[in-house]
XYZ file of C-alpha atoms in Angstrom:
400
model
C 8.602 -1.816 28.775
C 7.035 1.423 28.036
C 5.071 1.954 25.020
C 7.141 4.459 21.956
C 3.899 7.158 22.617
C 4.262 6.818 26.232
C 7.856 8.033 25.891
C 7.290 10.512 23.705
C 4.589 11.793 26.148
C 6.851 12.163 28.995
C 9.446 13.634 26.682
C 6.905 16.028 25.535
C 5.881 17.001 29.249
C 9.500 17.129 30.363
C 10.660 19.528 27.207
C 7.724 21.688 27.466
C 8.397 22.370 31.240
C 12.154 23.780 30.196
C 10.832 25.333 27.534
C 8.886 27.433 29.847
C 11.369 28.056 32.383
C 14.187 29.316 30.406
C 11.617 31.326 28.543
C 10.094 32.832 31.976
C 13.520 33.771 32.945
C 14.534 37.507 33.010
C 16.132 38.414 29.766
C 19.255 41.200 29.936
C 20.066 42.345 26.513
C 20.610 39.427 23.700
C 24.367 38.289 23.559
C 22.642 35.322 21.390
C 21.154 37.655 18.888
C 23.153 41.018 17.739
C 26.794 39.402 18.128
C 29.177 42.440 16.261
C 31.820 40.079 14.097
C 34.156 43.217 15.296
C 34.428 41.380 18.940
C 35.030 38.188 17.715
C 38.757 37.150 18.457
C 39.082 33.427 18.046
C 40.777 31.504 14.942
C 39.436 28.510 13.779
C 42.097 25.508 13.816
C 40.997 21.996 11.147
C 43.184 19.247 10.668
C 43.026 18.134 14.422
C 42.439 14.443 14.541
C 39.325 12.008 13.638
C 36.857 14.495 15.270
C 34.413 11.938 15.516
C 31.825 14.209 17.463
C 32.111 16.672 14.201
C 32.654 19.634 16.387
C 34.494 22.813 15.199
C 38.140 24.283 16.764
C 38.750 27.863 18.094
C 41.746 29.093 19.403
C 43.231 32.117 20.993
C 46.831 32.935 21.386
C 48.065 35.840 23.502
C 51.146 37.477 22.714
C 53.736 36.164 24.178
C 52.157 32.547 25.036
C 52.765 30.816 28.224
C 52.677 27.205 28.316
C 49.063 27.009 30.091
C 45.950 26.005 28.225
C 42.358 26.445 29.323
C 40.094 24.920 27.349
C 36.528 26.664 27.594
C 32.719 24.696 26.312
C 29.757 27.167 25.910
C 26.818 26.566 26.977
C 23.626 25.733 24.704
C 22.517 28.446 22.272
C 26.324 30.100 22.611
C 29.087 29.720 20.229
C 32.556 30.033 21.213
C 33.007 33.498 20.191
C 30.094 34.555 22.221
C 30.538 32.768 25.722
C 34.341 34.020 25.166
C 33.477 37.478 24.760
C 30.604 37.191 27.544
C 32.658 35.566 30.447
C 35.564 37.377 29.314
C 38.190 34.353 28.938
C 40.212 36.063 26.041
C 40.946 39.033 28.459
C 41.895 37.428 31.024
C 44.486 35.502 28.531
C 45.533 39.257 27.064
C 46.350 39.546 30.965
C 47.737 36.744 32.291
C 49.199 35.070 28.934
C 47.610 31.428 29.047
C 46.361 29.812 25.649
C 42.696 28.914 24.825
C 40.858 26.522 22.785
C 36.908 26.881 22.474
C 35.495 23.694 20.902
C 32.470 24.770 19.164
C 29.174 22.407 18.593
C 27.408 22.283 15.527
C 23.639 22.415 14.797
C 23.695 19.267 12.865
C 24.841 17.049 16.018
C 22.413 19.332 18.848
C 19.698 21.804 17.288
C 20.173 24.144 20.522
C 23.806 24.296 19.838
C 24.696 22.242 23.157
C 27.285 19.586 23.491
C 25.884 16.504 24.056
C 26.942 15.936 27.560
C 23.873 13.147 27.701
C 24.114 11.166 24.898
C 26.074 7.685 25.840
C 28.078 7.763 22.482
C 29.718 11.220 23.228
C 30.566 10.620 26.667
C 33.030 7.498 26.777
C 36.284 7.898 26.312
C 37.932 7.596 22.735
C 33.864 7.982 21.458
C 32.332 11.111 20.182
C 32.414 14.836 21.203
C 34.684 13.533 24.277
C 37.217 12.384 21.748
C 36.939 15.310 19.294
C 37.559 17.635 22.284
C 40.696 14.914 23.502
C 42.007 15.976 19.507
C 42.176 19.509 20.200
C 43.705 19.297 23.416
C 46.478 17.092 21.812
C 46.738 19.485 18.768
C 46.786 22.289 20.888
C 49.727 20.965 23.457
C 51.824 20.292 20.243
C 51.345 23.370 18.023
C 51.656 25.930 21.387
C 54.417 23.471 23.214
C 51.539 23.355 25.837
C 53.180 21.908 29.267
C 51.204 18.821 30.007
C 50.639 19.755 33.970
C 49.217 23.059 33.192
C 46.136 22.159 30.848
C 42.768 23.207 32.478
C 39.036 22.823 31.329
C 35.511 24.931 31.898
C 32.633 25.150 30.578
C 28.769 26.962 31.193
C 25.724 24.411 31.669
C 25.459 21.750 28.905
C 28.991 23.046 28.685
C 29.842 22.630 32.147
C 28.290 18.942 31.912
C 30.330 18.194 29.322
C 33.934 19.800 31.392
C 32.518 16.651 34.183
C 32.797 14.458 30.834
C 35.917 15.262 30.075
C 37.292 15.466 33.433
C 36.211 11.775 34.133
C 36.927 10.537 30.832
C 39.975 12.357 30.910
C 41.587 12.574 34.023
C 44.910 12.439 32.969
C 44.940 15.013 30.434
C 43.659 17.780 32.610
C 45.150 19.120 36.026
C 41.866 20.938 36.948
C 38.616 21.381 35.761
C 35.669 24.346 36.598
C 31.750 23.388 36.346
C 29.413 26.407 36.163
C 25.625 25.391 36.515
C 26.869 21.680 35.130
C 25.874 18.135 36.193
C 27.754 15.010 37.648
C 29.341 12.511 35.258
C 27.500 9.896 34.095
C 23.968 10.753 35.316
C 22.319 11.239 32.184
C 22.789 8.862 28.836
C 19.652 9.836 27.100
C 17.054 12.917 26.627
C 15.087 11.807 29.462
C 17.527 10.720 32.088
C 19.082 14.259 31.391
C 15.459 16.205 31.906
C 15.380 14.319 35.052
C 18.640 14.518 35.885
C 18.316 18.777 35.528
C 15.208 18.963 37.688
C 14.489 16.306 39.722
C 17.925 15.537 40.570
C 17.242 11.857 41.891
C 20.086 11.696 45.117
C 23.222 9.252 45.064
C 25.447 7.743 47.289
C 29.433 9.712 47.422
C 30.438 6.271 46.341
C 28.240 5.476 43.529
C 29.283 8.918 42.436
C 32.925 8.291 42.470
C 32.583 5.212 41.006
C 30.868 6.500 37.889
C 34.289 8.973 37.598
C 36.744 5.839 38.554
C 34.870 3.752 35.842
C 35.162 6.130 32.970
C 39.234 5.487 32.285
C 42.328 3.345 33.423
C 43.422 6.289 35.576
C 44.665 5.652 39.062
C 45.209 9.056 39.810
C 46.213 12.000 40.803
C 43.249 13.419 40.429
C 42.171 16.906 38.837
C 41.435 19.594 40.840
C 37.933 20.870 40.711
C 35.866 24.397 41.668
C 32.082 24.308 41.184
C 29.339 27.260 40.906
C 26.447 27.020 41.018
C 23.535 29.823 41.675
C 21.043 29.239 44.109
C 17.811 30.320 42.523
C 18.771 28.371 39.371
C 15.638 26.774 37.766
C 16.944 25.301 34.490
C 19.849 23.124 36.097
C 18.905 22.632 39.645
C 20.966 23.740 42.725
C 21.291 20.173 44.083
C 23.558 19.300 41.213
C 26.301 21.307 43.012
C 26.108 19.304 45.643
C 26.100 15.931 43.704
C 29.230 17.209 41.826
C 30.806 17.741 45.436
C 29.709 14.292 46.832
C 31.340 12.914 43.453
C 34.522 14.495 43.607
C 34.679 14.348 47.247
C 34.964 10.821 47.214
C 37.501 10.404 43.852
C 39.735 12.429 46.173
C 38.759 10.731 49.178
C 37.707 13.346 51.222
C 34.660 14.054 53.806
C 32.011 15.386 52.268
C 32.127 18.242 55.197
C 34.557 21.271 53.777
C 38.095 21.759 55.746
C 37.294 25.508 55.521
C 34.857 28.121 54.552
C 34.985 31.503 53.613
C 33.184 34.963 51.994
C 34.363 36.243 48.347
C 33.185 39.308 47.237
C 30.371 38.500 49.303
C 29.505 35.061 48.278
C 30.084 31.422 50.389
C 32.998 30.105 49.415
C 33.847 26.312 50.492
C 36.816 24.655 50.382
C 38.464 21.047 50.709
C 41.792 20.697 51.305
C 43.640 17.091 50.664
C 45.954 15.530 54.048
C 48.709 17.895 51.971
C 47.092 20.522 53.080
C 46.320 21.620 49.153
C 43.276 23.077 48.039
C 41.586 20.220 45.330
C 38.256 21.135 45.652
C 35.839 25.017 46.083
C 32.856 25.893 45.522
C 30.891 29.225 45.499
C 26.866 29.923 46.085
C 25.732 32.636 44.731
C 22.055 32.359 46.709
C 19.846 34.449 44.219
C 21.430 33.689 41.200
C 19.214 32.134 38.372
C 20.812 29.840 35.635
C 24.499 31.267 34.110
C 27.872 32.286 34.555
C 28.395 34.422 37.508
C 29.843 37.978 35.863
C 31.427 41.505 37.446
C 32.079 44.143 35.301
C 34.184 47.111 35.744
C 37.931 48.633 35.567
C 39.612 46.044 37.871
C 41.473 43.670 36.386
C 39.223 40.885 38.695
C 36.091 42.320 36.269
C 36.352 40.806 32.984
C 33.166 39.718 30.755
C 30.096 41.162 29.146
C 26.031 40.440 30.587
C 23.906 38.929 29.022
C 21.743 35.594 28.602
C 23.020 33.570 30.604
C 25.866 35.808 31.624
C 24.755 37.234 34.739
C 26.655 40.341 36.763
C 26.197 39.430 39.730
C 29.265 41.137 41.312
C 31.907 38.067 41.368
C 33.658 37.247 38.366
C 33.968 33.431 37.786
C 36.464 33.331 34.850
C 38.480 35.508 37.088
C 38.622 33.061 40.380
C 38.754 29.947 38.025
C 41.629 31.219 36.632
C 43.118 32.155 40.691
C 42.357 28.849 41.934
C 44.257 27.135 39.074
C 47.425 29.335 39.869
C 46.956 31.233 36.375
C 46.782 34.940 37.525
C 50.070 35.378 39.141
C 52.244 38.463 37.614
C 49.164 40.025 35.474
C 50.858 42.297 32.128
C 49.277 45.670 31.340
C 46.889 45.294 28.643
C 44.329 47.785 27.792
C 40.396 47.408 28.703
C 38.153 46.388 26.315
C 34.993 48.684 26.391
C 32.039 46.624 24.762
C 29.404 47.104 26.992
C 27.389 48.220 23.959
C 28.140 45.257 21.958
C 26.160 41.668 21.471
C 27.121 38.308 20.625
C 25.555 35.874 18.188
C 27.580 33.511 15.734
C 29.937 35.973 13.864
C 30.241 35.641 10.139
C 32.476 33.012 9.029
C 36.275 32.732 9.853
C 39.549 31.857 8.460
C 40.470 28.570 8.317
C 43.891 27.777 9.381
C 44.588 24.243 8.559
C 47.161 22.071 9.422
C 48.466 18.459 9.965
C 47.063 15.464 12.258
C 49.173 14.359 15.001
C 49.287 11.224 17.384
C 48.073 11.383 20.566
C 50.534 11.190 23.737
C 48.477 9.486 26.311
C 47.567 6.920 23.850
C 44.353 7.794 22.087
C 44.427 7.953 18.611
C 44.326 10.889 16.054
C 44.665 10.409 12.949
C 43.635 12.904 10.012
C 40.467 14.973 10.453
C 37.689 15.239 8.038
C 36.359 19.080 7.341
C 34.958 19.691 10.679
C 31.211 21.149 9.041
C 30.355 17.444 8.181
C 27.867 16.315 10.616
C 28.842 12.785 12.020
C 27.167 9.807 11.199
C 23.975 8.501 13.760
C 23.350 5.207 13.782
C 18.962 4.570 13.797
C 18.021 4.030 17.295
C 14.927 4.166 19.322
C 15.812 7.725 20.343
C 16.057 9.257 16.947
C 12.664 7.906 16.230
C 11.154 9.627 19.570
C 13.406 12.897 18.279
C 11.302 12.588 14.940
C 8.102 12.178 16.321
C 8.584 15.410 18.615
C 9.508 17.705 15.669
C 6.718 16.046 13.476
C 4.453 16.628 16.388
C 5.835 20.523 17.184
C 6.659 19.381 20.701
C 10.694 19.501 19.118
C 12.167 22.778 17.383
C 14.185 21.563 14.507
């Protein structure tokens, strides 16, 4: 068994090596710094459940609601308001008329603000931020009269780990799911497995991939529906992951791992697998030079949506848009004016209104009962890993 200070080596290595990527990456103007509270649309929804991952609720609600939800995870260093704003999901709802929700992590449970798509207690169904996000769903479905076929979820990087969480953990709930620069389920359940998992991407078998998926919950199927992007040149989350989330999802849906089609979208490969129906279950788009983000393209058409920035890269193919298309959500779009913002920045706007309101049970059988104030951090139990945590911040390898 390896020594506590040979862990906290490796850890130390591992950290300081992403440390320097992401800080060697090129930096557009700050949507993580100068965030105007003016641009900041979302409500914030309590009273959702048990929350027992101690995350915070946002909603938006277009006038004149349809009966779609897309639920949307930022990535690390985001907030809700600020990946909203930057991949432009509260548009496209202006546009098209679907509901959001935005779970929102807290510094107490992640210091970098990411959900904790790695950490074995957050990951399993009815446990942790995997449950707390379950809540919202359920809350959402019941205060919007949400239909249950047409409830969707994406997310950006730790975010976009953590919509393969909920997809797997979930199946049921969601009829599709979108991964942006995001990892397979279950290949990470600690710090270091997820380092490794990031950058050295250690190979699996289809099947030991779709088992990990067919483990996580009673479900039998069908199966959600899944689009993956990834960019090419990404050296935070790397490249290979794409392909591991294909082999995984591939084989839940029992498909070959070769696409039925492919094809070019504004310029970028676009694969496709198609079940014996003949339906599209599964795409996914390369964009070759693309470092580590959300694929962005801004402009008047109503296919541009979104604001760059870190991490939210215009790279002339708007992902939120053709997330939205390959779920069926863009059909009939209403006339709703453009919002100009280039100018403006994102960082966590000043606080919001509350809007509280009662618990509810859960449909599918999970249960939510009343929720605690949603600022109180949840409660860790002492492990090994908090004690290697401690040691890095005591040591400066760790920023608090």
């Amino acid at each position: 068994m390896l020594s506590l200070g040979t862990k906290i080596a490796g850890l130390a290595r591992q950290r300081r090596r992403w440390e320097t990527l992401l800080r060697s990456m090129p930096r557009t103007q700050s949507l993580a710094r100068d965030f105007d509270p003016a641009f900041d649309r979302l409500t914030e929804v309590t009273g959702f459940g048990s929350n027992p991952g101690a995350l915070r609720m946002f909603e938006y609600v277009p006038a004149d609601p349809q009966p779609a939800l897309v639920v949307v995870l930022h990535g690390c260093t985001q907030t809700a308001a600020s990946y909203d704003f930057g991949a432009g999901w509260s548009t496209l709802a202006d546009r098209h008329g679907f509901v959001l929700l935005l779970p929102e992590q807290q510094r107490a449970n992640n210091a970098n603000n990411c959900f904790n798509w790695f950490s074995a207690g957050d990951i399993e169904r009815g446990r942790g931020e995997a449950m707390s996000i379950r809540c919202m769903v359920e809350k959402m479905i019941v205060d919007h009269g949400i239909d249950r076929r047409r409830v969707f979820v994406t997310g950006l990087s730790a975010g976009g780990a953590m919509t393969s969480v909920m997809l797997a953990t979930y199946p049921e709930v969601f009829a599709a799911g979108a991964i942006i620069a995001g990892l397979p389920y279950g290949t990470a359940t600690n710090v270091k497995e997820a380092f490794e998992s990031m950058g050295q991407v250690r190979a699996r078998s289809a099947r030991e991939l779709g088992d990990l998926v067919r483990a996580a919950s009673p479900h039998k199927g069908p199966w959600p529906r899944v689009s993956v992007w990834h960019g090419g040149a990404d050296p935070v989350v790397k490249s290979k992951n794409a392909d591991e989330i294909i082999k995984q999802w591939t084989d839940v849906h029992g498909l070959d791992l070769a696409p039925t089609s492919t094809e070019r979208v504004d310029g970028y490969p676009r694969q496709v697998w198609r079940n014996p129906a003949g339906k599209s279950v599964i795409e996914s788009y390369t964009i070759p030079a693309m470092a580590h983000g959300t694929p962005l393209a801004t402009g008047p058409s109503d296919e541009h949506v979104g604001v760059p920035g870190d991490f939210l890269l215009d790279v002339g193919i708007s992902s939120s848009y053709h997330i939205a298309k390959f779920w069926g959500l863009t059909g009939h779009p209403r006339a709703v004016p453009i919002r100009r913002s280039e100018s403006a920045s994102i960082v966590p706007a000043a606080p919001r209104q509350h809007r509280a309101t009662a618990g509810t049970s859960s449909a599918a059988g999970d249960p939510i009962g009343d929720a605690p104030k949603p600022t109180s951090p949840r409660p860790r139990l002492i492990d090994v890993q908090a004690v290697i945590t401690h040691a890095l911040k005591a040591a400066g390898l760790m920023k608090s």
